[in-house]
PDB file of C-alpha atoms in Angstrom:
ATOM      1  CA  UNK J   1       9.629  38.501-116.964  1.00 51.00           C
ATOM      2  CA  UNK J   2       7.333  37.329-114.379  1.00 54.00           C
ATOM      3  CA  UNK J   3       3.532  36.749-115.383  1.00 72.00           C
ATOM      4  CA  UNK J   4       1.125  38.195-113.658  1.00 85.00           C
ATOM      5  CA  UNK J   5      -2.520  37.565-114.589  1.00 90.00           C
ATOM      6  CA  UNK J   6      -5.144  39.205-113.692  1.00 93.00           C
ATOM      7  CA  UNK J   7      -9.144  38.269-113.613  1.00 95.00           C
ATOM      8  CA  UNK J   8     -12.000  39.146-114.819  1.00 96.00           C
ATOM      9  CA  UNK J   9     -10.682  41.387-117.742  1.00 94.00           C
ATOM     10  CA  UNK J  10     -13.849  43.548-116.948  1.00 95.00           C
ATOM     11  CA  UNK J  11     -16.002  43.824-114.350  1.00 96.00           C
ATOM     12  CA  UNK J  12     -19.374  45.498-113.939  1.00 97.00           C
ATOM     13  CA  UNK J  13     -20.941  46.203-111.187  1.00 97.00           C
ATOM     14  CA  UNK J  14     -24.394  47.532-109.585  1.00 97.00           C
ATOM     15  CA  UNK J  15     -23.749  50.482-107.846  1.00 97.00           C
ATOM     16  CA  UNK J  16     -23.698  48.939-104.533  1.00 97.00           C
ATOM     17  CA  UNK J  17     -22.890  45.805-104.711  1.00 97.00           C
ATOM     18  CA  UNK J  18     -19.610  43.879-103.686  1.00 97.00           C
ATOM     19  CA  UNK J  19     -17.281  42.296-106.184  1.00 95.00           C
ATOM     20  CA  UNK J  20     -13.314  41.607-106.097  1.00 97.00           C
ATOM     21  CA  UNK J  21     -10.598  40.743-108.905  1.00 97.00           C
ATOM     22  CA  UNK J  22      -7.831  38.303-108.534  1.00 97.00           C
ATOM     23  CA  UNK J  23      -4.292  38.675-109.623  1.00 95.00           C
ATOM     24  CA  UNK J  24      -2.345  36.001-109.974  1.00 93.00           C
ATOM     25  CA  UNK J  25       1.869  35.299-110.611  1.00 90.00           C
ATOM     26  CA  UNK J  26       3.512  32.569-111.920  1.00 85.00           C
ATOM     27  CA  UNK J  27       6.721  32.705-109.569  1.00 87.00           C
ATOM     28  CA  UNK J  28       7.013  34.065-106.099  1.00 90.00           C
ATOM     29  CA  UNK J  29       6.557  37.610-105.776  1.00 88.00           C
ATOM     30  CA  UNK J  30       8.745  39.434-103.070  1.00 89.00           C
ATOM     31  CA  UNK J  31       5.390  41.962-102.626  1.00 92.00           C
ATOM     32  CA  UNK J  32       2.696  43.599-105.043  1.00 93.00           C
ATOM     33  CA  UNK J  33       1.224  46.492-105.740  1.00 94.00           C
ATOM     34  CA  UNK J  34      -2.288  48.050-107.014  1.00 96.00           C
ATOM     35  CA  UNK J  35      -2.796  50.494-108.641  1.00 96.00           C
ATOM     36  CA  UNK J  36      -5.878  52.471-109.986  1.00 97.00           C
ATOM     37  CA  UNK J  37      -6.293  54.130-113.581  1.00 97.00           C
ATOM     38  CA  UNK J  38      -9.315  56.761-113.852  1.00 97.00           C
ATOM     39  CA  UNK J  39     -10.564  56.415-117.557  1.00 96.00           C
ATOM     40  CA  UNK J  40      -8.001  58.961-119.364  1.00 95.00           C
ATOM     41  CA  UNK J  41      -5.814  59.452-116.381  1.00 97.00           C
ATOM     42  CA  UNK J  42      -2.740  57.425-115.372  1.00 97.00           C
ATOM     43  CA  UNK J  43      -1.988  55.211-113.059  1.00 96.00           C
ATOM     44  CA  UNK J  44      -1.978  55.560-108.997  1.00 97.00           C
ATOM     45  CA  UNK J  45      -0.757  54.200-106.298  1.00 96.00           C
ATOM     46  CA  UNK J  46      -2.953  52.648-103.955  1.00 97.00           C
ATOM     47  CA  UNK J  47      -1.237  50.060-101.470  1.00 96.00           C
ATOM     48  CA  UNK J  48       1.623  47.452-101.260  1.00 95.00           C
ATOM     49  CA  UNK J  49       1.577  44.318 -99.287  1.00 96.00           C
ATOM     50  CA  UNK J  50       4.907  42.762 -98.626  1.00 95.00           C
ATOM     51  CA  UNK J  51       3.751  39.711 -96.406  1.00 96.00           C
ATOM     52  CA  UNK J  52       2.496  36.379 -97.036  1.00 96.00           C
ATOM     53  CA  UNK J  53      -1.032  36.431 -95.596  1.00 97.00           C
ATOM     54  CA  UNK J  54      -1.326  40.125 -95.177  1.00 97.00           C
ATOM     55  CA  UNK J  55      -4.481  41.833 -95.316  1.00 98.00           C
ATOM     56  CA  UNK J  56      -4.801  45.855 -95.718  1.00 98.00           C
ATOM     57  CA  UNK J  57      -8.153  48.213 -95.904  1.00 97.00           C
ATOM     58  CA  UNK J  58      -8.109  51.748 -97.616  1.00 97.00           C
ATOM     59  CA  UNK J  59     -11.852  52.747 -96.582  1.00 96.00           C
ATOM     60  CA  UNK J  60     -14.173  50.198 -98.595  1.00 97.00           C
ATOM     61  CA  UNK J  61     -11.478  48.171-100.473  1.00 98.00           C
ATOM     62  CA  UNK J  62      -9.843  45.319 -98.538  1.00 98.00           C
ATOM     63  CA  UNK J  63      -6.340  44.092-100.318  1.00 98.00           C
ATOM     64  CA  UNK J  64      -5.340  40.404 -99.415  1.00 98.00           C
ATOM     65  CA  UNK J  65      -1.586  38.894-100.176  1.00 97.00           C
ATOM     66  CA  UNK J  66      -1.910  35.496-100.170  1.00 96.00           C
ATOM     67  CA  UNK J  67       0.001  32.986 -98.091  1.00 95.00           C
ATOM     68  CA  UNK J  68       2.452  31.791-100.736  1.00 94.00           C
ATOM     69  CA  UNK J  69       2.996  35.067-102.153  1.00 93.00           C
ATOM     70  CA  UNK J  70       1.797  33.937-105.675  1.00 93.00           C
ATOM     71  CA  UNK J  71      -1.601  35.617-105.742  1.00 95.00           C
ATOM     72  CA  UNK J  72      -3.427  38.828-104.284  1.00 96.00           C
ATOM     73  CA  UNK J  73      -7.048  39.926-104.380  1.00 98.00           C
ATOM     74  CA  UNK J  74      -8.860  43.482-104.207  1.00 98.00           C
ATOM     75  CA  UNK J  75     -12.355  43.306-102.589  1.00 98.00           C
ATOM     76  CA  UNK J  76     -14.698  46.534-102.582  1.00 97.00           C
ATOM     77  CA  UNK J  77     -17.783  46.459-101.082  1.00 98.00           C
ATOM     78  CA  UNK J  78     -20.627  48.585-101.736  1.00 98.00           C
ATOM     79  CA  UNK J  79     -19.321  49.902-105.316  1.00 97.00           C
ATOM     80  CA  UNK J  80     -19.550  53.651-105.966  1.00 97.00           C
ATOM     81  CA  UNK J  81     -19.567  55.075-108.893  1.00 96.00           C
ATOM     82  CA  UNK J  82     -16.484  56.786-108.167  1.00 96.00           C
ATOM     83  CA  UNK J  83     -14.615  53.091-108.084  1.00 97.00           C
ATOM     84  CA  UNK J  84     -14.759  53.048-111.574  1.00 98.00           C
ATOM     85  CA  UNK J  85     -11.542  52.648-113.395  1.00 97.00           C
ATOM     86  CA  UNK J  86      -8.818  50.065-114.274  1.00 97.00           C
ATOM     87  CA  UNK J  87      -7.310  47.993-111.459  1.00 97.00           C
ATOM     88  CA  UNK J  88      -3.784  47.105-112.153  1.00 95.00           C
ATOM     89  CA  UNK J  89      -1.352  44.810-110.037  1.00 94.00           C
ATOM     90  CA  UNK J  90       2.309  44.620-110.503  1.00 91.00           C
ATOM     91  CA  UNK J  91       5.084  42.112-108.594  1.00 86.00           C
ATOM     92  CA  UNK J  92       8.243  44.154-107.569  1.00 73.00           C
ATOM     93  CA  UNK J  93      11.605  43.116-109.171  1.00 60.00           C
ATOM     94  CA  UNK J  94      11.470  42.072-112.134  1.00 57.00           C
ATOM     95  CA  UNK J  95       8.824  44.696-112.470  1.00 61.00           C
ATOM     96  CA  UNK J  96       5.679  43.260-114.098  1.00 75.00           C
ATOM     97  CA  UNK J  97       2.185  43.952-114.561  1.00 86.00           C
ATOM     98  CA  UNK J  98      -1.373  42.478-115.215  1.00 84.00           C
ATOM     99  CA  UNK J  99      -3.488  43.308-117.756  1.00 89.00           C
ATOM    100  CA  UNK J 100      -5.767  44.767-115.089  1.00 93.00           C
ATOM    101  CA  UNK J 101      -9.671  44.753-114.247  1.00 96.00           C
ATOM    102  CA  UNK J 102     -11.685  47.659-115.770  1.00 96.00           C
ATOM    103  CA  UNK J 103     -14.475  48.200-113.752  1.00 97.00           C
ATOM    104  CA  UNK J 104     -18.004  49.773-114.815  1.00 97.00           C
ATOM    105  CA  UNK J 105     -20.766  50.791-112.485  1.00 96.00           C
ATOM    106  CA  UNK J 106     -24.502  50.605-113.214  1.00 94.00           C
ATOM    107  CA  UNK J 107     -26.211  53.802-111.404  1.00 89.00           C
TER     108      UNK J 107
ATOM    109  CA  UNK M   1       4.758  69.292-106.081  1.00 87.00           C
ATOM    110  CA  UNK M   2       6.384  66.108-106.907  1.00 86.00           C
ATOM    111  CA  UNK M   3       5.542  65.249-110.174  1.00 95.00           C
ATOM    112  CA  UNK M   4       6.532  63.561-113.332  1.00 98.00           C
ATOM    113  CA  UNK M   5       6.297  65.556-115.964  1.00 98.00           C
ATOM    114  CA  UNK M   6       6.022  64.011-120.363  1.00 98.00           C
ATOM    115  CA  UNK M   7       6.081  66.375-123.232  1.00 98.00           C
ATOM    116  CA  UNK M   8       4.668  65.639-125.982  1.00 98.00           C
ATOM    117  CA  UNK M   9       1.402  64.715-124.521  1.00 98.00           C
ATOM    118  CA  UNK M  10       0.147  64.132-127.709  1.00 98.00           C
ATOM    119  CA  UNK M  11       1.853  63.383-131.100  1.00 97.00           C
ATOM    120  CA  UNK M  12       0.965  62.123-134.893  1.00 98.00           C
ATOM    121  CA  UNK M  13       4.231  61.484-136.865  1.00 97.00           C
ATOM    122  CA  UNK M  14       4.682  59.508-139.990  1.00 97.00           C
ATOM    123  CA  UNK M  15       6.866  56.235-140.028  1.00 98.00           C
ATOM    124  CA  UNK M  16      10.571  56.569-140.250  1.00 97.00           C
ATOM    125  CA  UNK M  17      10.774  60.169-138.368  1.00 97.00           C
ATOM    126  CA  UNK M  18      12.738  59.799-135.299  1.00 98.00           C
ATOM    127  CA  UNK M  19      10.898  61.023-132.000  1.00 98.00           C
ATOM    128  CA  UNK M  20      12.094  61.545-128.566  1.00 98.00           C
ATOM    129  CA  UNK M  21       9.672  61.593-125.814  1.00 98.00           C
ATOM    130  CA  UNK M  22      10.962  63.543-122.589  1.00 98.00           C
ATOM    131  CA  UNK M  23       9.820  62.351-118.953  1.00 98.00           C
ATOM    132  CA  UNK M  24      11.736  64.637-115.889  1.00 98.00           C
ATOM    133  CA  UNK M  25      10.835  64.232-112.464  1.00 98.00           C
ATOM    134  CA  UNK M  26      11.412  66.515-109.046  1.00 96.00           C
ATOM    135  CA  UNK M  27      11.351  63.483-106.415  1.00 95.00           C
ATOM    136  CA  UNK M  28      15.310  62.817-106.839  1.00 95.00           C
ATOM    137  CA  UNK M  29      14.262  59.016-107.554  1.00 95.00           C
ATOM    138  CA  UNK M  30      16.683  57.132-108.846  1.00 95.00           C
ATOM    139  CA  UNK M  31      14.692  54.381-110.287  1.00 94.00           C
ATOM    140  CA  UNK M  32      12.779  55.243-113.796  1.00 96.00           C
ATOM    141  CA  UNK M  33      10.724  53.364-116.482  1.00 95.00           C
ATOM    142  CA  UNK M  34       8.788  53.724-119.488  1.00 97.00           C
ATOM    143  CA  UNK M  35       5.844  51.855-120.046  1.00 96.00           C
ATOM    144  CA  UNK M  36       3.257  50.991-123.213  1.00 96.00           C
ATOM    145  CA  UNK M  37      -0.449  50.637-122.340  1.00 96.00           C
ATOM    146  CA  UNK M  38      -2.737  48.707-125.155  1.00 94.00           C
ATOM    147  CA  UNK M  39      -5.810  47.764-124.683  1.00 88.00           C
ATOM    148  CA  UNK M  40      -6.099  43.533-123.356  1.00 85.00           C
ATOM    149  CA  UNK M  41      -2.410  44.400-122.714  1.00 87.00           C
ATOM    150  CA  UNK M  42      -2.197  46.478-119.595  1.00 88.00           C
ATOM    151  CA  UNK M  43       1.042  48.169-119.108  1.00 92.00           C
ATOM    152  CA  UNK M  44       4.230  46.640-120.145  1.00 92.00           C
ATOM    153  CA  UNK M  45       7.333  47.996-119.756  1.00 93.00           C
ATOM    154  CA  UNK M  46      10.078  49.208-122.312  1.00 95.00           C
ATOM    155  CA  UNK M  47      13.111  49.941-120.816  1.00 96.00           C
ATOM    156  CA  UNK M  48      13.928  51.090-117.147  1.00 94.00           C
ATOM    157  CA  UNK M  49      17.048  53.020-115.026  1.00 96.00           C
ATOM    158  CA  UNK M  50      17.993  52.218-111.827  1.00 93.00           C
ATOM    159  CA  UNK M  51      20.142  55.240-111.884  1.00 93.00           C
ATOM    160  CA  UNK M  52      22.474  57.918-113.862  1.00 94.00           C
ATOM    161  CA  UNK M  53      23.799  55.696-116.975  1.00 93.00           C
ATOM    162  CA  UNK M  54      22.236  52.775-115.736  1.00 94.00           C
ATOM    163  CA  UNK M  55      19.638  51.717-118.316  1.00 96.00           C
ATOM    164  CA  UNK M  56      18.435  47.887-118.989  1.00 94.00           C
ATOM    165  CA  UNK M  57      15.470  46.216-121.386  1.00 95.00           C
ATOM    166  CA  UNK M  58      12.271  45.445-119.907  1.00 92.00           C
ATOM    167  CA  UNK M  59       9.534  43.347-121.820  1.00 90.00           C
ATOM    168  CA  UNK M  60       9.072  45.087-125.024  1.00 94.00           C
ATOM    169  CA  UNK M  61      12.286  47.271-126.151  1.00 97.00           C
ATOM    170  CA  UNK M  62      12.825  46.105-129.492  1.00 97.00           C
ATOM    171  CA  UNK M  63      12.522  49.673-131.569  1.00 97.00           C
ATOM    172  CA  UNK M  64      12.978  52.186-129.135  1.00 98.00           C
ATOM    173  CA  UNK M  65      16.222  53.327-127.124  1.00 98.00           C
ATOM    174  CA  UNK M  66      16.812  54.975-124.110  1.00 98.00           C
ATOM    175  CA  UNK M  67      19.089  57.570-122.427  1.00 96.00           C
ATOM    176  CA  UNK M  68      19.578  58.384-118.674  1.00 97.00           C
ATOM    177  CA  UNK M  69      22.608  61.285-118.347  1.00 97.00           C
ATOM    178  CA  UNK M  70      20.833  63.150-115.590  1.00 97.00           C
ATOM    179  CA  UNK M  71      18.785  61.478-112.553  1.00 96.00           C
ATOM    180  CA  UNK M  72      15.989  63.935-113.327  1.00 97.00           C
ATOM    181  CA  UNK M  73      15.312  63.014-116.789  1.00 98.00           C
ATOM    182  CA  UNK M  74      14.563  59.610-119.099  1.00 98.00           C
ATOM    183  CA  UNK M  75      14.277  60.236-122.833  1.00 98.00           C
ATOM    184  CA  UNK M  76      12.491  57.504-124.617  1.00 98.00           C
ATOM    185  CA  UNK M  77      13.937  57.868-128.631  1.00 98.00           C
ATOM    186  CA  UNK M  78      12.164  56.180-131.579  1.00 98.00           C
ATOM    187  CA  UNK M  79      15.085  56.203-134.381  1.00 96.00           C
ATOM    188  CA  UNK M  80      12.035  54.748-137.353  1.00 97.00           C
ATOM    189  CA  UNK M  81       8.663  54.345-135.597  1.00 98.00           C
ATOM    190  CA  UNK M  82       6.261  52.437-137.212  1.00 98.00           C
ATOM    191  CA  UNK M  83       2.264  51.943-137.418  1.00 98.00           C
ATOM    192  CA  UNK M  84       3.073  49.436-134.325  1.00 97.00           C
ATOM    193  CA  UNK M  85       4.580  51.146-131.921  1.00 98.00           C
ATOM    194  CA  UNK M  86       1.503  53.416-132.067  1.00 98.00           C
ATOM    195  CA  UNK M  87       0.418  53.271-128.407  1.00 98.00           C
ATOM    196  CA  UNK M  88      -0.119  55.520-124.902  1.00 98.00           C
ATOM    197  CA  UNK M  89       3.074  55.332-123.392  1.00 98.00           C
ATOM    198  CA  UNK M  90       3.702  56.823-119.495  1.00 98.00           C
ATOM    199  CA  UNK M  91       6.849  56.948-117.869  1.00 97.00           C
ATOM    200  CA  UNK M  92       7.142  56.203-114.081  1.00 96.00           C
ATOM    201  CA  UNK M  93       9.291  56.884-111.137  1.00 96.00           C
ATOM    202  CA  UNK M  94      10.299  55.485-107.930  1.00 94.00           C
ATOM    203  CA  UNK M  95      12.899  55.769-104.968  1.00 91.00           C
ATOM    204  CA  UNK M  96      14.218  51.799-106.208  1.00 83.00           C
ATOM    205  CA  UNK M  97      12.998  49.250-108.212  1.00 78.00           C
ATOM    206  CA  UNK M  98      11.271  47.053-105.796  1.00 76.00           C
ATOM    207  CA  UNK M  99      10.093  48.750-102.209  1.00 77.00           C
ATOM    208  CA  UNK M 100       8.395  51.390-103.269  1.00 87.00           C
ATOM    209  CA  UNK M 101       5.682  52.909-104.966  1.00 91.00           C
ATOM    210  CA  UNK M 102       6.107  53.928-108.537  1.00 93.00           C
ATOM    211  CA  UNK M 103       4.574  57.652-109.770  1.00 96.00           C
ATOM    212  CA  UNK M 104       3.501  57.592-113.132  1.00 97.00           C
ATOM    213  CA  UNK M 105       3.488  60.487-115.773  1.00 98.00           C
ATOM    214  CA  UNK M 106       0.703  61.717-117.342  1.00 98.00           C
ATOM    215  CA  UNK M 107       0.923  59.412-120.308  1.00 98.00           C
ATOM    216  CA  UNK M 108       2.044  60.448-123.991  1.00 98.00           C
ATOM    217  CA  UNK M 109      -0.321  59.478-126.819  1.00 98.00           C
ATOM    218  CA  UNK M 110       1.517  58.460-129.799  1.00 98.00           C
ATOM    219  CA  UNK M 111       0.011  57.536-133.124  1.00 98.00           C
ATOM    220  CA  UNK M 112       1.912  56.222-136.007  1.00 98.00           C
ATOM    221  CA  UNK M 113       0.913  56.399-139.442  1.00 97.00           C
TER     222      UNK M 113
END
């Protein structure tokens, strides 16, 4: 299936601060999604971009598709505590998805 | 509530002894999957449905079988599990395979021993 990687593995962050993980696909992707896995809980939907370019906001995170549809980025800024969690993308289709970004927060 | 339900949440079984984990959902989706999460991994998917007696391989089937007679449910079967199929599995839904958001199940830990 398609490969989707994701980077960092693990990310940890001063509450605060900004940081943002990259996913990345090996083919074309016809849109991706994020998701977001509370430690012990399953995964949930947070956004889909479909467009090459596209750029999306859900409060403090800022979701990016880039412009040949091959790689995506999640930016937060000003991490809460209540951001931590795993990150996951997944390309559509020939459903696939990264490994994701756990994210830790330093009170 | 729209929901997708798992049962067992939890189980410990021995290798050999054939399991069936159920996954139903309310939404009327037609589009199911079950998925392993390991750690470094992330999820990966087993099999999926795109709808009543549809059923195809996804990344990692080898040892498990599915069934999909009914749009609400998606068995996943383990005729002989062994020590590595031990593993959180969830089971998702969606409307189709590629538009639309998937809703995931609250995950089923299995351990093999």
């Amino acid at each position: 299936g398609q490969q989707v990687m994701q980077i960092p593995q693990y990310q940890h962050v001063q509450e605060g601060e900004d940081f943002t993980t990259y996913c990345n696909s090996s083919t074309t992707l016809s849109n991706i999604q994020w998701y977001k896995q509370r430690p012990g809980g399953h995964p949930v939907f947070l956004i889909q971009l479909v467009k090459s370019g596209e750029v999306k906001k859900q409060k403090r995170l800022t979701f990016q598709f880039g412009e040949a549809k091959k790689n995506s980025s999640l930016h937060i800024t000003a991490t809460q505590t209540t951001d931590v969690g795993t990150y996951f993308c997944a390309g559509r289709g020939k459903l696939s998805f990264g490994a994701g970004t756990t994210v830790t927060v330093r009170a | 509530e729209a929901q997708v339900t798992q049962n067992p949440r939890y189980l410990i079984t021995v290798t050999g002894k054939k399991l069936t984990v159920t996954c139903s959902q309310n939404m009327n989706h037609e589009y199911m999957s079950w998925y392993r999460q390991d750690p470094g991994l992330g999820l990966r998917q087993i099999y999926y449905s795109m709808n009543v007696e549809v059923t195809d391989k996804g990344d990692v089937p080898e040892g498990y079988k599915v069934s999909r007679k009914e749009k609400r449910n998606f068995p996943l079967i383990l005729e002989s599990p062994s020590p590595n199929q031990t593993s959180l599995y969830f089971c998702a839904s969606s409307l189709d395979k590629v538009a639309y958001e998937q809703y995931f199940g609250p995950g089923t830990r299995l351990t093999v021993t």
